[in-house]
Amino acid sequence: MEEEDEVNESFPLFKPSKNPKPLSKPKPTAADSNPEPHFERSTDADPSPTTTTFKNLGLTEWAVETCKELGMKKPTPVQAHCIPKILAGRDVLGLAQTGSGKTAAFALPIMHRLTADPYGVFALVVTPTRELAFQLAEQFRALGSAVHLRCAVIVGGEDMLTQMKKLVERPHVVIATPGRLKVLLENSEIPPVFSNTKFLVLDEADRVLDFGFEEELRMVFQCIPKKRQTLLFSATMTENLQALLEVSPNKAYFYEEYQGFKTVDTLKQQYLLVPNDVKDVYLVHILSKMEDMGVRSAMIFVSTCRTCHQLSLLLEHLDQTAVAMHSFNSQPLRLTALNRFKSGKVPVLLATDVASRGLDIPTVDLVINYDIPRFPRDYIHRVGRTARAGRGGLAISFVSQTDVDLVHEIEAVIGKQLEEFQCKEHEVLSDIRKIYSARRVAIMKMRDDGFEEKAKERKKQKRKTLAEKGLLDKRSRKRKRQKRTAEAEIEVEAEQTE
C-alpha cells in the first residue's frame, strides 16, 4: 500500500520514521524502565569559547575564510552547539537570545552541504515577515558569496509571475513568507521545484507556528520531500515548539541557551510613567535628546497601525526626520523605509510588531515601547533590536496607569526589575502646545486621507480571511473563556473581601 501524502492532524514538522513515537506515553514495562528520551537536550551556554573555532566545528575552508572576512572571530554558543549537529544530519531546534547569531547557525552548515550537491532548491526557509525575509537573504548571500549562492525571496506584495519565474529557475535557497508561498504552491508548476529540497528551516519558529499559519504549513509539508532535515530557530519557547520537539521521531537535538525568557546583560531597561494623553509629548522630548544621549538611531514600537501612522505625521509636522513601517503600507514603501533607516539616512523608525523580529541593525542604540506589548515574549523581541552581538543598548517603556500589571508580568518573566528613566518634567512639557497642535494636524490629515475607511475595510477583510481558515470561532471562544475566567476571579476577590 502506497504511503499517503496527506499530512496527519498533528503534522509533526520533523521527518517521519517507520516507527514514530506515540504522542501519549505508553505504560512502562520492566524492559522499558529507562526509556530513551525523544530528543537530546543541551543547555550549556558556554561551549569552551576560548578553544572553539569555526574550523573545528567541521566547516569547509571557504566557509571558515568567509567568517573571517565578515569579522566573525569565533562561534557564538548557538553556533558552536548547533552547526556540528546539523552537519551530522540531525533535526535541530535552537533557542537563543536575539542577536546571538542564529542565522549563521543554520546558514553555514546548509551552504557547507550545498557545495556537494549544488543543484535545485537545496533549502527552503520560512519566516513570518517580509522584512525579515529580505534580511535573511542578505545574510545568506554574504555568507555564500564564495560559492556564488543563488537566493530568491518570495513574499507578498510583489508580482507573482516574476516570483514563479524565479522559482522555476531553481535557486539554491528560497526564503519565503507562508502566505505567498502557499499561493504559489497551488500552481502545478511549482511543487516539483522543491522535489529535491534537503532542508526546511522555520526562522522565528514560535511566531510562524502561533500566528494561524497551519493551513499554509500543511501545504508546504505536502510539497517537500519527507526525507529532509528540519531546523527550527527562535528566541522564545512556546507550547507548540515544545510539543513538536517531544514527538520528533528521529531524536532531534534541542539547544537551549537559557531556560524561560531572557534579555541580554548589556541592555539597560528602564520605564517612564506617562499619562496616555501626553505620551507623544514625552516621545518628542526624548527624540530631541538623542544626540546628548549618544544615540545614533532609535526604534519606536506601537501597538496599532493607526498610532504608527499618526505619530509619523506628527513628527513630520515637527520636522523630526522619521520613517514608519506597518502593514497598511505597501511592500515597496516598507522596504524603502527600512532601507533608509538601515543606511543611516533617517535616525528614527516607527513600527508595529512587524519589525520586532530578527531585524539586525547595528546602529540601533535605543528602543522605545510607546505602547506596552500584551505578551512578555513580544517585549523581549522588541528590546532585542538593540544591544545585539555584545553591544550595549537602552530600552525605555512608556507606562500608563493601565499598563502597570503588564510591566510587572514582564519583570517576572525576564527576572529583572525595570529602572526608572529620569527626565525633567518642566522641560518635557515646555513644548506641549506645539505638540498638541501637531497632533491635531496629524489627525486631520488621516481623516482627509481616508485612513479610517481603509482601516475598516482591512478589518473586514481580516475577519473574512480568519473565517475562511476556521480561526474566527476559535478566537471568539478563546475571548469568551478569558472573560469568564476574569469574571470568576473578580467574584472570588469580592467573596474574600466580604
Coordinates of N, CA and C in Angstrom, one line a residue, residues 4 23 25 33 41 52 57 59 96 129 156-157 162 180 189 193 210 217 222 233 249 271 276 311 320 323 406 454 478:
E4 N 0.5 7.6 2.1 CA -0.3 8.7 1.8 C 0.5 10.0 1.9
L23 N 2.1 10.0 20.7 CA 2.0 11.3 21.4 C 1.8 11.0 22.9
K25 N 2.0 8.8 26.4 CA 3.1 8.0 27.0 C 2.6 6.6 27.2
S33 N 12.0 0.3 31.7 CA 12.1 1.2 32.9 C 12.9 2.4 32.7
R41 N 19.1 17.0 24.6 CA 18.9 18.4 25.0 C 20.2 18.9 25.6
T52 N 37.0 26.9 20.9 CA 36.1 26.6 19.8 C 36.3 27.5 18.7
L57 N 34.6 23.1 14.1 CA 33.2 22.7 14.1 C 32.9 21.8 12.9
L59 N 33.4 22.9 9.5 CA 33.1 23.6 8.3 C 34.2 23.6 7.3
A96 N 17.8 30.6 21.4 CA 18.9 31.5 21.8 C 18.4 33.0 21.8
T129 N 7.8 37.4 8.5 CA 7.6 38.8 8.0 C 8.4 39.0 6.7
G156 N 4.7 38.4 0.0 CA 3.5 39.1 -0.5 C 3.9 40.5 -0.9
G157 N 3.0 41.1 -1.7 CA 3.2 42.5 -2.1 C 4.0 42.6 -3.4
T162 N 6.6 37.1 -11.7 CA 8.1 37.2 -11.5 C 8.6 36.2 -10.5
R180 N 2.3 33.8 0.8 CA 2.7 33.9 -0.6 C 3.2 32.5 -1.1
E189 N 3.0 23.9 -11.5 CA 4.4 24.0 -11.9 C 5.4 24.2 -10.8
V193 N 9.5 22.0 -8.1 CA 10.7 22.8 -7.8 C 11.3 22.4 -6.5
D210 N 2.5 30.0 15.7 CA 1.5 30.6 16.6 C 0.5 31.5 15.9
L217 N 1.3 25.9 6.3 CA 2.4 25.0 6.6 C 2.0 23.6 6.1
Q222 N 3.4 19.1 2.4 CA 3.0 18.1 1.4 C 3.8 18.2 0.1
F233 N 14.4 27.6 14.6 CA 15.2 28.6 15.4 C 14.3 29.7 16.0
P249 N 10.5 12.1 15.7 CA 10.7 10.6 15.6 C 12.2 10.3 15.4
Y271 N 11.8 52.3 32.6 CA 10.4 52.7 32.4 C 10.2 54.2 32.7
N276 N -1.5 58.7 29.2 CA -1.8 58.4 27.8 C -1.9 59.7 27.0
L311 N 1.7 59.1 14.5 CA 3.0 59.6 15.0 C 3.9 60.0 13.9
Q320 N 10.8 66.5 12.5 CA 11.6 65.4 13.0 C 11.7 64.3 12.0
V323 N 10.8 57.5 9.7 CA 10.1 56.7 8.7 C 9.2 55.7 9.5
L406 N 0.9 44.7 33.3 CA 1.7 44.2 32.1 C 3.2 44.3 32.4
K454 N -10.1 52.9 5.3 CA -9.2 51.9 4.9 C -9.0 50.9 6.1
K478 N -12.0 31.7 22.6 CA -10.9 32.0 23.5 C -11.2 33.2 24.3

